Short mmCIF file of N, CA and C in Angstrom, two decimals:
data_model
loop_
_atom_site.label_atom_id
_atom_site.label_comp_id
_atom_site.label_asym_id
_atom_site.label_seq_id
_atom_site.Cartn_x
_atom_site.Cartn_y
_atom_site.Cartn_z
N UNK A 1 -0.58 7.75 2.66
CA UNK A 1 0.07 6.50 2.29
C UNK A 1 1.08 6.74 1.18
N UNK A 2 2.31 6.96 1.56
CA UNK A 2 3.40 7.09 0.60
C UNK A 2 3.07 8.05 -0.52
N UNK A 3 2.44 9.16 -0.19
CA UNK A 3 2.11 10.14 -1.20
C UNK A 3 0.97 9.73 -2.11
N UNK A 4 0.13 8.80 -1.66
CA UNK A 4 -1.02 8.42 -2.48
C UNK A 4 -2.05 9.53 -2.42
N UNK A 5 -2.55 9.88 -3.59
CA UNK A 5 -3.61 10.86 -3.65
C UNK A 5 -4.96 10.23 -3.35
N UNK A 6 -5.97 11.06 -3.31
CA UNK A 6 -7.32 10.58 -2.99
C UNK A 6 -7.80 9.52 -3.99
N UNK A 7 -7.58 9.76 -5.27
CA UNK A 7 -8.03 8.80 -6.29
C UNK A 7 -7.20 7.52 -6.23
N UNK A 8 -5.90 7.64 -5.99
CA UNK A 8 -5.07 6.45 -5.86
C UNK A 8 -5.54 5.59 -4.68
N UNK A 9 -5.86 6.24 -3.57
CA UNK A 9 -6.34 5.51 -2.40
C UNK A 9 -7.67 4.82 -2.70
N UNK A 10 -8.55 5.49 -3.44
CA UNK A 10 -9.85 4.90 -3.80
C UNK A 10 -9.65 3.69 -4.71
N UNK A 11 -8.71 3.78 -5.64
CA UNK A 11 -8.40 2.65 -6.54
C UNK A 11 -7.85 1.49 -5.73
N UNK A 12 -6.96 1.78 -4.78
CA UNK A 12 -6.42 0.71 -3.94
C UNK A 12 -7.53 0.04 -3.15
N UNK A 13 -8.48 0.81 -2.64
CA UNK A 13 -9.60 0.22 -1.90
C UNK A 13 -10.38 -0.75 -2.78
N UNK A 14 -10.61 -0.38 -4.04
CA UNK A 14 -11.30 -1.27 -4.97
C UNK A 14 -10.51 -2.57 -5.14
N UNK A 15 -9.21 -2.45 -5.34
CA UNK A 15 -8.39 -3.64 -5.57
C UNK A 15 -8.31 -4.52 -4.33
N UNK A 16 -8.23 -3.91 -3.14
CA UNK A 16 -8.19 -4.72 -1.91
C UNK A 16 -9.49 -5.46 -1.68
N UNK A 17 -10.59 -4.91 -2.15
CA UNK A 17 -11.89 -5.56 -1.97
C UNK A 17 -12.14 -6.66 -3.00
N UNK A 18 -11.42 -6.63 -4.10
CA UNK A 18 -11.63 -7.61 -5.18
C UNK A 18 -10.99 -8.95 -4.82
N UNK A 19 -11.60 -10.01 -5.29
CA UNK A 19 -11.05 -11.35 -5.03
C UNK A 19 -10.13 -11.82 -6.15
N UNK A 20 -10.16 -11.13 -7.28
CA UNK A 20 -9.31 -11.48 -8.42
C UNK A 20 -8.75 -10.19 -9.03
N UNK A 21 -7.68 -10.30 -9.84
CA UNK A 21 -7.16 -9.11 -10.52
C UNK A 21 -8.24 -8.51 -11.43
N UNK A 22 -8.23 -7.18 -11.54
CA UNK A 22 -9.25 -6.48 -12.31
C UNK A 22 -8.66 -5.69 -13.46
N UNK A 23 -9.38 -5.65 -14.60
CA UNK A 23 -8.97 -4.77 -15.69
C UNK A 23 -9.37 -3.33 -15.35
N UNK A 24 -8.80 -2.39 -16.07
CA UNK A 24 -9.05 -0.96 -15.83
C UNK A 24 -10.54 -0.65 -15.83
N UNK A 25 -11.26 -1.16 -16.81
CA UNK A 25 -12.69 -0.83 -16.94
C UNK A 25 -13.47 -1.26 -15.70
N UNK A 26 -13.14 -2.42 -15.16
CA UNK A 26 -13.85 -2.89 -13.98
C UNK A 26 -13.48 -2.08 -12.74
N UNK A 27 -12.22 -1.69 -12.64
CA UNK A 27 -11.82 -0.81 -11.53
C UNK A 27 -12.62 0.49 -11.62
N UNK A 28 -12.69 1.06 -12.82
CA UNK A 28 -13.44 2.31 -13.01
C UNK A 28 -14.90 2.13 -12.63
N UNK A 29 -15.50 1.02 -13.02
CA UNK A 29 -16.91 0.79 -12.73
C UNK A 29 -17.18 0.61 -11.24
N UNK A 30 -16.19 0.12 -10.49
CA UNK A 30 -16.38 -0.12 -9.06
C UNK A 30 -16.04 1.09 -8.19
N UNK A 31 -15.42 2.09 -8.77
CA UNK A 31 -15.06 3.28 -8.00
C UNK A 31 -16.31 4.04 -7.57
N UNK A 32 -16.30 4.52 -6.35
CA UNK A 32 -17.43 5.30 -5.83
C UNK A 32 -16.92 6.67 -5.38
N UNK A 33 -16.40 7.41 -6.34
CA UNK A 33 -15.82 8.71 -6.03
C UNK A 33 -16.84 9.85 -6.11
N UNK A 34 -18.04 9.53 -6.59
CA UNK A 34 -19.05 10.56 -6.73
C UNK A 34 -18.95 11.33 -8.04
N UNK A 35 -18.04 10.93 -8.89
CA UNK A 35 -17.90 11.58 -10.20
C UNK A 35 -17.57 10.53 -11.25
N UNK A 36 -17.90 10.83 -12.49
CA UNK A 36 -17.60 9.93 -13.60
C UNK A 36 -16.16 10.15 -14.04
N UNK A 37 -15.41 9.08 -14.08
CA UNK A 37 -14.00 9.17 -14.46
C UNK A 37 -13.78 8.56 -15.83
N UNK A 38 -12.90 9.17 -16.59
CA UNK A 38 -12.54 8.64 -17.90
C UNK A 38 -11.70 7.38 -17.72
N UNK A 39 -11.83 6.47 -18.66
CA UNK A 39 -11.05 5.24 -18.66
C UNK A 39 -9.56 5.58 -18.58
N UNK A 40 -9.13 6.57 -19.36
CA UNK A 40 -7.70 6.92 -19.39
C UNK A 40 -7.22 7.47 -18.05
N UNK A 41 -8.10 8.13 -17.31
CA UNK A 41 -7.72 8.63 -15.98
C UNK A 41 -7.43 7.47 -15.05
N UNK A 42 -8.31 6.48 -15.03
CA UNK A 42 -8.11 5.32 -14.16
C UNK A 42 -6.89 4.52 -14.62
N UNK A 43 -6.69 4.41 -15.93
CA UNK A 43 -5.53 3.72 -16.46
C UNK A 43 -4.23 4.42 -16.01
N UNK A 44 -4.22 5.73 -16.04
CA UNK A 44 -3.05 6.49 -15.61
C UNK A 44 -2.79 6.28 -14.12
N UNK A 45 -3.85 6.30 -13.32
CA UNK A 45 -3.70 6.07 -11.88
C UNK A 45 -3.12 4.68 -11.63
N UNK A 46 -3.63 3.67 -12.31
CA UNK A 46 -3.12 2.31 -12.14
C UNK A 46 -1.67 2.21 -12.60
N UNK A 47 -1.31 2.87 -13.68
CA UNK A 47 0.09 2.88 -14.12
C UNK A 47 0.98 3.52 -13.06
N UNK A 48 0.51 4.62 -12.47
CA UNK A 48 1.29 5.28 -11.41
C UNK A 48 1.44 4.37 -10.19
N UNK A 49 0.36 3.69 -9.81
CA UNK A 49 0.42 2.77 -8.68
C UNK A 49 1.37 1.61 -8.97
N UNK A 50 1.41 1.16 -10.21
CA UNK A 50 2.34 0.11 -10.60
C UNK A 50 3.78 0.62 -10.50
N UNK A 51 4.02 1.81 -10.96
CA UNK A 51 5.35 2.41 -10.87
C UNK A 51 5.79 2.58 -9.42
N UNK A 52 4.84 2.90 -8.53
CA UNK A 52 5.13 3.07 -7.11
C UNK A 52 5.20 1.73 -6.37
N UNK A 53 4.95 0.64 -7.10
CA UNK A 53 4.99 -0.73 -6.56
C UNK A 53 3.87 -1.01 -5.56
N UNK A 54 2.74 -0.35 -5.74
CA UNK A 54 1.56 -0.64 -4.92
C UNK A 54 0.69 -1.69 -5.57
N UNK A 55 0.78 -1.83 -6.91
CA UNK A 55 0.00 -2.85 -7.60
C UNK A 55 0.90 -3.67 -8.52
N UNK A 56 0.46 -4.89 -8.76
CA UNK A 56 1.09 -5.77 -9.73
C UNK A 56 0.13 -5.88 -10.90
N UNK A 57 0.66 -6.12 -12.08
CA UNK A 57 -0.22 -6.28 -13.23
C UNK A 57 0.23 -7.46 -14.06
N UNK A 58 -0.76 -8.05 -14.72
CA UNK A 58 -0.48 -9.17 -15.61
C UNK A 58 -1.34 -9.00 -16.85
N UNK A 59 -0.78 -9.39 -17.97
CA UNK A 59 -1.49 -9.27 -19.24
C UNK A 59 -2.49 -10.42 -19.35
N UNK A 60 -3.71 -10.09 -19.69
CA UNK A 60 -4.76 -11.08 -19.91
C UNK A 60 -5.41 -10.72 -21.24
N UNK A 61 -5.01 -11.42 -22.31
CA UNK A 61 -5.44 -11.02 -23.64
C UNK A 61 -4.75 -9.71 -24.00
N UNK A 62 -5.55 -8.70 -24.33
CA UNK A 62 -4.97 -7.40 -24.68
C UNK A 62 -4.98 -6.42 -23.51
N UNK A 63 -5.61 -6.82 -22.41
CA UNK A 63 -5.77 -5.89 -21.29
C UNK A 63 -4.89 -6.27 -20.11
N UNK A 64 -4.42 -5.26 -19.39
CA UNK A 64 -3.74 -5.48 -18.13
C UNK A 64 -4.78 -5.70 -17.04
N UNK A 65 -4.48 -6.63 -16.14
CA UNK A 65 -5.31 -6.86 -14.96
C UNK A 65 -4.43 -6.52 -13.74
N UNK A 66 -5.02 -5.80 -12.81
CA UNK A 66 -4.27 -5.27 -11.67
C UNK A 66 -4.72 -5.90 -10.36
N UNK A 67 -3.75 -6.06 -9.45
CA UNK A 67 -4.04 -6.55 -8.11
C UNK A 67 -3.07 -5.86 -7.15
N UNK A 68 -3.44 -5.76 -5.89
CA UNK A 68 -2.55 -5.12 -4.92
C UNK A 68 -1.24 -5.91 -4.79
N UNK A 69 -0.17 -5.20 -4.51
CA UNK A 69 1.13 -5.84 -4.31
C UNK A 69 1.26 -6.41 -2.90
N UNK A 70 0.24 -6.23 -2.08
CA UNK A 70 0.21 -6.76 -0.72
C UNK A 70 -1.03 -6.26 -0.02
N UNK A 71 -1.19 -6.67 1.21
CA UNK A 71 -2.32 -6.19 2.00
C UNK A 71 -2.09 -4.72 2.33
N UNK A 72 -3.14 -4.07 2.77
CA UNK A 72 -3.03 -2.67 3.19
C UNK A 72 -1.93 -2.54 4.25
N UNK A 73 -1.94 -3.43 5.22
CA UNK A 73 -0.98 -3.37 6.32
C UNK A 73 0.45 -3.60 5.84
N UNK A 74 0.64 -4.56 4.93
CA UNK A 74 1.97 -4.83 4.40
C UNK A 74 2.53 -3.63 3.63
N UNK A 75 1.68 -3.01 2.83
CA UNK A 75 2.14 -1.89 2.02
C UNK A 75 2.41 -0.65 2.87
N UNK A 76 1.60 -0.44 3.89
CA UNK A 76 1.85 0.69 4.80
C UNK A 76 3.15 0.44 5.57
N UNK A 77 3.37 -0.79 6.02
CA UNK A 77 4.61 -1.12 6.72
C UNK A 77 5.82 -0.90 5.80
N UNK A 78 5.70 -1.30 4.55
CA UNK A 78 6.79 -1.09 3.59
C UNK A 78 7.05 0.40 3.40
N UNK A 79 5.98 1.17 3.36
CA UNK A 79 6.11 2.62 3.23
C UNK A 79 6.83 3.21 4.43
N UNK A 80 6.46 2.76 5.62
CA UNK A 80 7.14 3.24 6.83
C UNK A 80 8.62 2.89 6.79
N UNK A 81 8.94 1.67 6.35
CA UNK A 81 10.33 1.25 6.25
C UNK A 81 11.09 2.17 5.30
N UNK A 82 10.51 2.47 4.16
CA UNK A 82 11.17 3.35 3.18
C UNK A 82 11.35 4.76 3.74
N UNK A 83 10.34 5.25 4.45
CA UNK A 83 10.46 6.57 5.06
C UNK A 83 11.59 6.59 6.09
N UNK A 84 11.67 5.56 6.91
CA UNK A 84 12.75 5.48 7.89
C UNK A 84 14.12 5.51 7.21
N UNK A 85 14.24 4.78 6.11
CA UNK A 85 15.51 4.70 5.40
C UNK A 85 15.93 6.03 4.80
N UNK A 86 14.95 6.89 4.51
CA UNK A 86 15.29 8.18 3.87
C UNK A 86 15.65 9.27 4.87
N UNK A 87 15.42 9.03 6.16
CA UNK A 87 15.64 10.08 7.14
C UNK A 87 17.10 10.32 7.46
N UNK A 88 17.91 9.29 7.32
CA UNK A 88 19.30 9.40 7.72
C UNK A 88 19.49 9.19 9.21
N UNK A 89 18.41 9.28 9.97
CA UNK A 89 18.46 9.09 11.42
C UNK A 89 17.26 8.26 11.87
N UNK A 90 17.13 7.02 11.39
CA UNK A 90 15.97 6.22 11.77
C UNK A 90 15.84 6.00 13.27
N UNK A 91 16.98 5.95 13.98
CA UNK A 91 16.94 5.75 15.42
C UNK A 91 16.21 6.91 16.12
N UNK A 92 16.46 8.12 15.68
CA UNK A 92 15.81 9.29 16.27
C UNK A 92 14.32 9.29 15.94
N UNK A 93 13.99 8.93 14.72
CA UNK A 93 12.58 8.86 14.33
C UNK A 93 11.86 7.82 15.17
N UNK A 94 12.47 6.66 15.35
CA UNK A 94 11.86 5.61 16.16
C UNK A 94 11.69 6.04 17.62
N UNK A 95 12.66 6.79 18.14
CA UNK A 95 12.53 7.31 19.51
C UNK A 95 11.32 8.24 19.62
N UNK A 96 11.18 9.13 18.66
CA UNK A 96 10.02 10.04 18.67
C UNK A 96 8.71 9.26 18.56
N UNK A 97 8.71 8.26 17.69
CA UNK A 97 7.51 7.44 17.54
C UNK A 97 7.17 6.73 18.85
N UNK A 98 8.17 6.10 19.47
CA UNK A 98 7.94 5.34 20.70
C UNK A 98 7.42 6.25 21.82
N UNK A 99 7.93 7.45 21.90
CA UNK A 99 7.48 8.39 22.93
C UNK A 99 6.02 8.82 22.71
N UNK A 100 5.58 8.82 21.47
CA UNK A 100 4.22 9.24 21.16
C UNK A 100 3.25 8.07 21.00
N UNK A 101 3.76 6.84 21.10
CA UNK A 101 2.94 5.65 20.85
C UNK A 101 1.91 5.46 21.97
N UNK A 102 0.77 4.91 21.59
CA UNK A 102 -0.27 4.58 22.57
C UNK A 102 0.16 3.34 23.36
N UNK A 103 -0.54 3.08 24.44
CA UNK A 103 -0.26 1.89 25.24
C UNK A 103 -0.43 0.62 24.40
N UNK A 104 -1.45 0.60 23.56
CA UNK A 104 -1.69 -0.57 22.69
C UNK A 104 -0.53 -0.76 21.70
N UNK A 105 -0.08 0.33 21.09
CA UNK A 105 1.04 0.25 20.14
C UNK A 105 2.31 -0.23 20.85
N UNK A 106 2.54 0.27 22.05
CA UNK A 106 3.72 -0.16 22.80
C UNK A 106 3.64 -1.64 23.16
N UNK A 107 2.44 -2.11 23.50
CA UNK A 107 2.27 -3.53 23.83
C UNK A 107 2.60 -4.40 22.61
N UNK A 108 2.16 -3.97 21.45
CA UNK A 108 2.46 -4.72 20.22
C UNK A 108 3.96 -4.73 19.96
N UNK A 109 4.60 -3.58 20.11
CA UNK A 109 6.05 -3.51 19.92
C UNK A 109 6.80 -4.41 20.92
N UNK A 110 6.35 -4.40 22.18
CA UNK A 110 6.98 -5.26 23.19
C UNK A 110 6.85 -6.73 22.80
N UNK A 111 5.65 -7.10 22.34
CA UNK A 111 5.41 -8.49 21.95
C UNK A 111 6.35 -8.91 20.82
N UNK A 112 6.50 -8.08 19.82
CA UNK A 112 7.36 -8.41 18.69
C UNK A 112 8.82 -8.48 19.13
N UNK A 113 9.24 -7.55 19.97
CA UNK A 113 10.62 -7.58 20.46
C UNK A 113 10.87 -8.82 21.30
N UNK A 114 9.92 -9.20 22.14
CA UNK A 114 10.06 -10.43 22.93
C UNK A 114 10.16 -11.66 22.02
N UNK A 115 9.34 -11.69 20.96
CA UNK A 115 9.38 -12.81 20.02
C UNK A 115 10.73 -12.88 19.32
N UNK A 116 11.25 -11.73 18.91
CA UNK A 116 12.55 -11.71 18.24
C UNK A 116 13.66 -12.16 19.15
N UNK A 117 13.63 -11.69 20.41
CA UNK A 117 14.65 -12.10 21.37
C UNK A 117 14.59 -13.59 21.65
N UNK A 118 13.37 -14.12 21.75
CA UNK A 118 13.18 -15.55 21.97
C UNK A 118 13.68 -16.38 20.81
N UNK A 119 13.60 -15.87 19.62
CA UNK A 119 14.05 -16.60 18.43
C UNK A 119 15.54 -16.59 18.25
N UNK A 120 16.25 -15.70 18.95
CA UNK A 120 17.71 -15.61 18.80
C UNK A 120 18.48 -16.27 19.92
N UNK A 121 17.79 -16.95 20.80
CA UNK A 121 18.48 -17.61 21.93
C UNK A 121 19.02 -18.94 21.52
#
């Protein structure tokens, strides 16, 4: 996921499961990485995720509270869009993707294309 490391992905999982924004300490307490992490480690990961625009943060008293910048699907789609934009040849990349797509993926693509065509008539 857009160069997310294992710990970044684990932090995102915690935030996606939360119903409200979380402070660093609570994110650290909810992580199930199998090892004890320092507060500063989790804080650094959250700062990096904020810089990468995967999380939003808001000040609550003296502490930052973090929440995902979108659903897992929205953020992955945004990542795919950014990757396409960096290739210089998004049409070729899309052709390769379409040729390798499963029947289910192709059906979803057809549905979206049909919806878009219907909206432009």
